[in-house]
mmCIF file of C-alpha atoms in Angstrom:
data_model
loop_
_atom_site.group_PDB
_atom_site.id
_atom_site.type_symbol
_atom_site.label_atom_id
_atom_site.label_comp_id
_atom_site.label_asym_id
_atom_site.label_seq_id
_atom_site.Cartn_x
_atom_site.Cartn_y
_atom_site.Cartn_z
ATOM 1 C CA MET A 1 138.449 96.521 116.430
ATOM 2 C CA VAL A 2 135.738 98.349 118.340
ATOM 3 C CA ALA A 3 134.071 101.323 116.708
ATOM 4 C CA SER A 4 133.731 104.457 118.756
ATOM 5 C CA PRO A 5 130.171 105.659 119.466
ATOM 6 C CA ALA A 6 130.693 108.638 117.161
ATOM 7 C CA LEU A 7 131.536 106.406 114.198
ATOM 8 C CA ARG A 8 128.842 103.816 114.729
ATOM 9 C CA VAL A 9 126.240 103.568 111.962
ATOM 10 C CA VAL A 10 122.712 103.464 113.329
ATOM 11 C CA SER A 11 119.556 102.662 111.409
ATOM 12 C CA PRO A 12 117.034 105.510 111.811
ATOM 13 C CA GLY A 13 114.238 103.473 113.409
ATOM 14 C CA SER A 14 116.339 101.479 115.866
ATOM 15 C CA LEU A 15 116.160 101.812 119.618
ATOM 16 C CA VAL A 16 119.759 103.059 119.688
ATOM 17 C CA ALA A 17 118.763 105.986 117.439
ATOM 18 C CA VAL A 18 115.822 106.792 119.701
ATOM 19 C CA VAL A 19 118.052 106.870 122.779
ATOM 20 C CA ALA A 20 121.117 108.456 121.163
ATOM 21 C CA PHE A 21 119.344 111.240 119.273
ATOM 22 C CA PRO A 22 116.379 112.476 121.319
ATOM 23 C CA GLY A 23 114.215 114.947 119.443
ATOM 24 C CA PRO A 24 111.852 117.678 120.631
ATOM 25 C CA GLN A 25 109.159 115.144 121.564
ATOM 26 C CA GLY A 26 111.643 112.928 123.393
ATOM 27 C CA PHE A 27 112.325 110.590 120.464
ATOM 28 C CA PHE A 28 113.854 110.785 117.005
ATOM 29 C CA ARG A 29 112.296 108.946 114.112
ATOM 30 C CA PRO A 30 113.307 110.527 110.795
ATOM 31 C CA VAL A 31 110.580 110.706 108.195
ATOM 32 C CA ASN A 32 111.387 109.768 104.626
ATOM 33 C CA PRO A 33 110.320 112.803 102.555
ATOM 34 C CA PHE A 34 109.729 110.576 99.539
ATOM 35 C CA LEU A 35 107.044 108.619 101.387
ATOM 36 C CA PRO A 36 104.495 111.288 102.286
ATOM 37 C CA GLY A 37 101.815 108.702 102.968
ATOM 38 C CA SER A 38 103.896 106.913 105.573
ATOM 39 C CA SER A 39 104.967 109.943 107.565
ATOM 40 C CA SER A 40 103.510 110.292 111.015
ATOM 41 C CA HIS A 41 102.266 113.828 110.420
ATOM 42 C CA GLY A 42 99.388 113.222 107.997
ATOM 43 C CA GLY A 43 101.000 112.210 104.722
ATOM 44 C CA GLU A 44 100.372 114.293 101.631
ATOM 45 C CA ASP A 45 98.309 116.809 103.577
ATOM 46 C CA TYR A 46 101.270 117.488 105.851
ATOM 47 C CA VAL A 47 103.660 118.003 102.921
ATOM 48 C CA PHE A 48 101.125 120.293 101.202
ATOM 49 C CA SER A 49 100.583 122.301 104.389
ATOM 50 C CA LEU A 50 104.320 122.519 105.014
ATOM 51 C CA LEU A 51 104.984 123.847 101.489
ATOM 52 C CA THR A 52 102.169 126.406 101.525
ATOM 53 C CA GLY A 53 102.125 127.339 105.232
ATOM 54 C CA TYR A 54 104.903 129.932 105.368
ATOM 55 C CA CYS A 55 103.686 133.232 106.811
ATOM 56 C CA ASP A 56 104.677 136.029 109.152
ATOM 57 C CA PRO A 57 104.698 135.042 112.818
ATOM 58 C CA PRO A 58 101.728 136.263 114.863
ATOM 59 C CA ALA A 59 102.119 139.042 117.385
ATOM 60 C CA GLY A 60 104.086 137.977 120.436
ATOM 61 C CA VAL A 61 105.902 135.102 118.704
ATOM 62 C CA SER A 62 109.575 135.586 118.009
ATOM 63 C CA VAL A 63 111.511 133.492 115.511
ATOM 64 C CA ARG A 64 115.312 133.231 115.673
ATOM 65 C CA GLU A 65 117.559 134.546 112.935
ATOM 66 C CA GLY A 66 117.726 132.177 109.952
ATOM 67 C CA LEU A 67 114.433 130.432 110.761
ATOM 68 C CA HIS A 68 111.072 130.924 109.091
ATOM 69 C CA TYR A 69 107.654 130.710 110.735
ATOM 70 C CA ASN A 70 105.463 127.810 109.595
ATOM 71 C CA PRO A 71 102.533 126.823 111.841
ATOM 72 C CA TYR A 72 102.393 123.299 110.361
ATOM 73 C CA PHE A 73 105.964 122.390 111.324
ATOM 74 C CA PRO A 74 106.514 121.014 114.846
ATOM 75 C CA GLY A 75 107.910 123.931 116.834
ATOM 76 C CA GLN A 76 106.584 126.433 114.230
ATOM 77 C CA ALA A 77 110.143 127.463 113.217
ATOM 78 C CA ILE A 78 111.818 125.823 110.225
ATOM 79 C CA GLY A 79 115.264 126.463 108.764
ATOM 80 C CA MET A 80 114.160 125.859 105.164
ATOM 81 C CA ALA A 81 113.185 128.980 103.267
ATOM 82 C CA PRO A 82 109.870 128.928 101.393
ATOM 83 C CA PRO A 83 110.624 126.593 98.451
ATOM 84 C CA ILE A 84 107.816 127.667 96.088
ATOM 85 C CA TYR A 85 106.281 130.963 95.032
ATOM 86 C CA ASN A 86 103.441 132.049 92.780
ATOM 87 C CA GLU A 87 104.265 132.191 89.056
ATOM 88 C CA VAL A 88 107.654 130.493 89.552
ATOM 89 C CA LEU A 89 107.062 128.294 86.478
ATOM 90 C CA GLU A 90 104.751 127.950 83.476
ATOM 91 C CA PHE A 91 102.536 124.975 82.666
ATOM 92 C CA ASP A 92 102.216 123.910 79.013
ATOM 93 C CA ASP A 93 98.444 123.565 79.248
ATOM 94 C CA GLY A 94 97.932 127.081 80.622
ATOM 95 C CA THR A 95 97.152 126.075 84.214
ATOM 96 C CA PRO A 96 97.800 129.033 86.536
ATOM 97 C CA ALA A 97 101.031 128.470 88.453
ATOM 98 C CA THR A 98 99.754 129.272 91.926
ATOM 99 C CA MET A 99 101.586 128.153 95.052
ATOM 100 C CA SER A 100 98.833 125.678 95.937
ATOM 101 C CA GLN A 101 98.840 124.153 92.423
ATOM 102 C CA ILE A 102 102.619 123.670 92.482
ATOM 103 C CA ALA A 103 102.479 122.175 95.999
ATOM 104 C CA LYS A 104 99.701 119.813 94.877
ATOM 105 C CA ASP A 105 101.824 118.715 91.913
ATOM 106 C CA VAL A 106 104.848 118.143 94.178
ATOM 107 C CA CYS A 107 102.752 116.027 96.579
ATOM 108 C CA THR A 108 101.289 114.023 93.696
ATOM 109 C CA PHE A 109 104.766 113.394 92.294
ATOM 110 C CA LEU A 110 106.115 112.314 95.695
ATOM 111 C CA ARG A 111 103.210 109.862 96.094
ATOM 112 C CA TRP A 112 103.875 108.475 92.601
ATOM 113 C CA ALA A 113 107.636 108.188 93.236
ATOM 114 C CA ALA A 114 107.096 106.546 96.629
ATOM 115 C CA GLU A 115 105.225 103.577 95.153
ATOM 116 C CA PRO A 116 106.841 102.530 91.858
ATOM 117 C CA LYS A 117 104.937 99.209 91.794
ATOM 118 C CA HIS A 118 101.510 100.777 92.418
ATOM 119 C CA ASP A 119 100.250 100.439 88.822
ATOM 120 C CA HIS A 120 101.534 96.874 88.486
ATOM 121 C CA ARG A 121 99.903 95.895 91.794
ATOM 122 C CA LYS A 122 96.547 97.392 90.751
ATOM 123 C CA ARG A 123 96.684 95.670 87.357
ATOM 124 C CA MET A 124 97.519 92.328 88.998
ATOM 125 C CA GLY A 125 94.637 92.779 91.455
ATOM 126 C CA LEU A 126 92.213 93.369 88.580
ATOM 127 C CA LYS A 127 93.474 90.228 86.830
ATOM 128 C CA MET A 128 92.970 88.200 90.015
ATOM 129 C CA LEU A 129 89.413 89.514 90.422
ATOM 130 C CA LEU A 130 88.581 88.588 86.824
ATOM 131 C CA LEU A 131 90.115 85.144 87.240
ATOM 132 C CA GLY A 132 88.191 84.634 90.484
ATOM 133 C CA ALA A 133 84.965 85.723 88.775
ATOM 134 C CA LEU A 134 85.557 83.068 86.105
ATOM 135 C CA LEU A 135 86.573 80.279 88.481
ATOM 136 C CA ALA A 136 83.846 80.784 91.101
ATOM 137 C CA PRO A 137 80.923 79.626 88.892
ATOM 138 C CA LEU A 138 83.031 76.775 87.508
ATOM 139 C CA SER A 139 83.927 75.529 90.996
ATOM 140 C CA TYR A 140 80.299 75.871 92.128
ATOM 141 C CA TYR A 141 79.125 73.788 89.144
ATOM 142 C CA LEU A 142 81.758 71.096 89.761
ATOM 143 C CA LYS A 143 80.884 70.939 93.433
ATOM 144 C CA ARG A 144 77.187 70.459 92.637
ATOM 145 C CA HIS A 145 78.006 67.801 90.019
ATOM 146 C CA LYS A 146 80.462 65.765 92.141
ATOM 147 C CA TRP A 147 78.511 65.888 95.405
ATOM 148 C CA SER A 148 75.082 65.277 93.903
ATOM 149 C CA VAL A 149 75.690 61.515 94.156
ATOM 150 C CA MET A 150 76.546 61.789 97.831
ATOM 151 C CA LYS A 151 73.551 63.982 98.598
ATOM 152 C CA SER A 152 71.040 61.638 96.932
ATOM 153 C CA ARG A 153 72.485 58.486 98.485
ATOM 154 C CA LYS A 154 70.406 56.836 101.163
ATOM 155 C CA MET A 155 72.522 55.379 103.932
ATOM 156 C CA ILE A 156 71.035 52.976 106.425
ATOM 157 C CA TYR A 157 72.768 51.773 109.536
ATOM 158 C CA ARG A 158 72.373 48.048 110.179
ATOM 159 C CA PRO A 159 73.786 47.004 113.486
ATOM 160 C CA PRO A 160 75.652 43.690 113.596
ATOM 161 C CA LYS A 161 73.616 40.712 114.830
#
């Protein structure tokens, strides 16, 4: 059974996806929104700018019906309405709920959610550094002890007669 091209499942980064779904720059490579650090647009800074960058279009720029002007989005017109506003929520510690604070918290959460093994990896790296710091002097001492005999040995070459 041969699948029709419309029903074929394509991985987002494959060459078939690049050819089959050309984007505005001539290629299509979807960005995972949960990995802001790996996106090609600048990581967390791009997500922060995208969330806080909604504004009225400048004079002479027209935006189609249903789109919103955002200078940080490629093409400057995005179909998503502004997702956050000032004072949309309350923080328990009394932090002012400004748009930039909420966007910063969203970006921080996305970074944390994108790397679930980050803390474990950092803890393991610290353990390896401590273990290396303990083993380096021990290996240096053993090297000096074992090779001291070889270094003090006098070797003389006596050719056969």
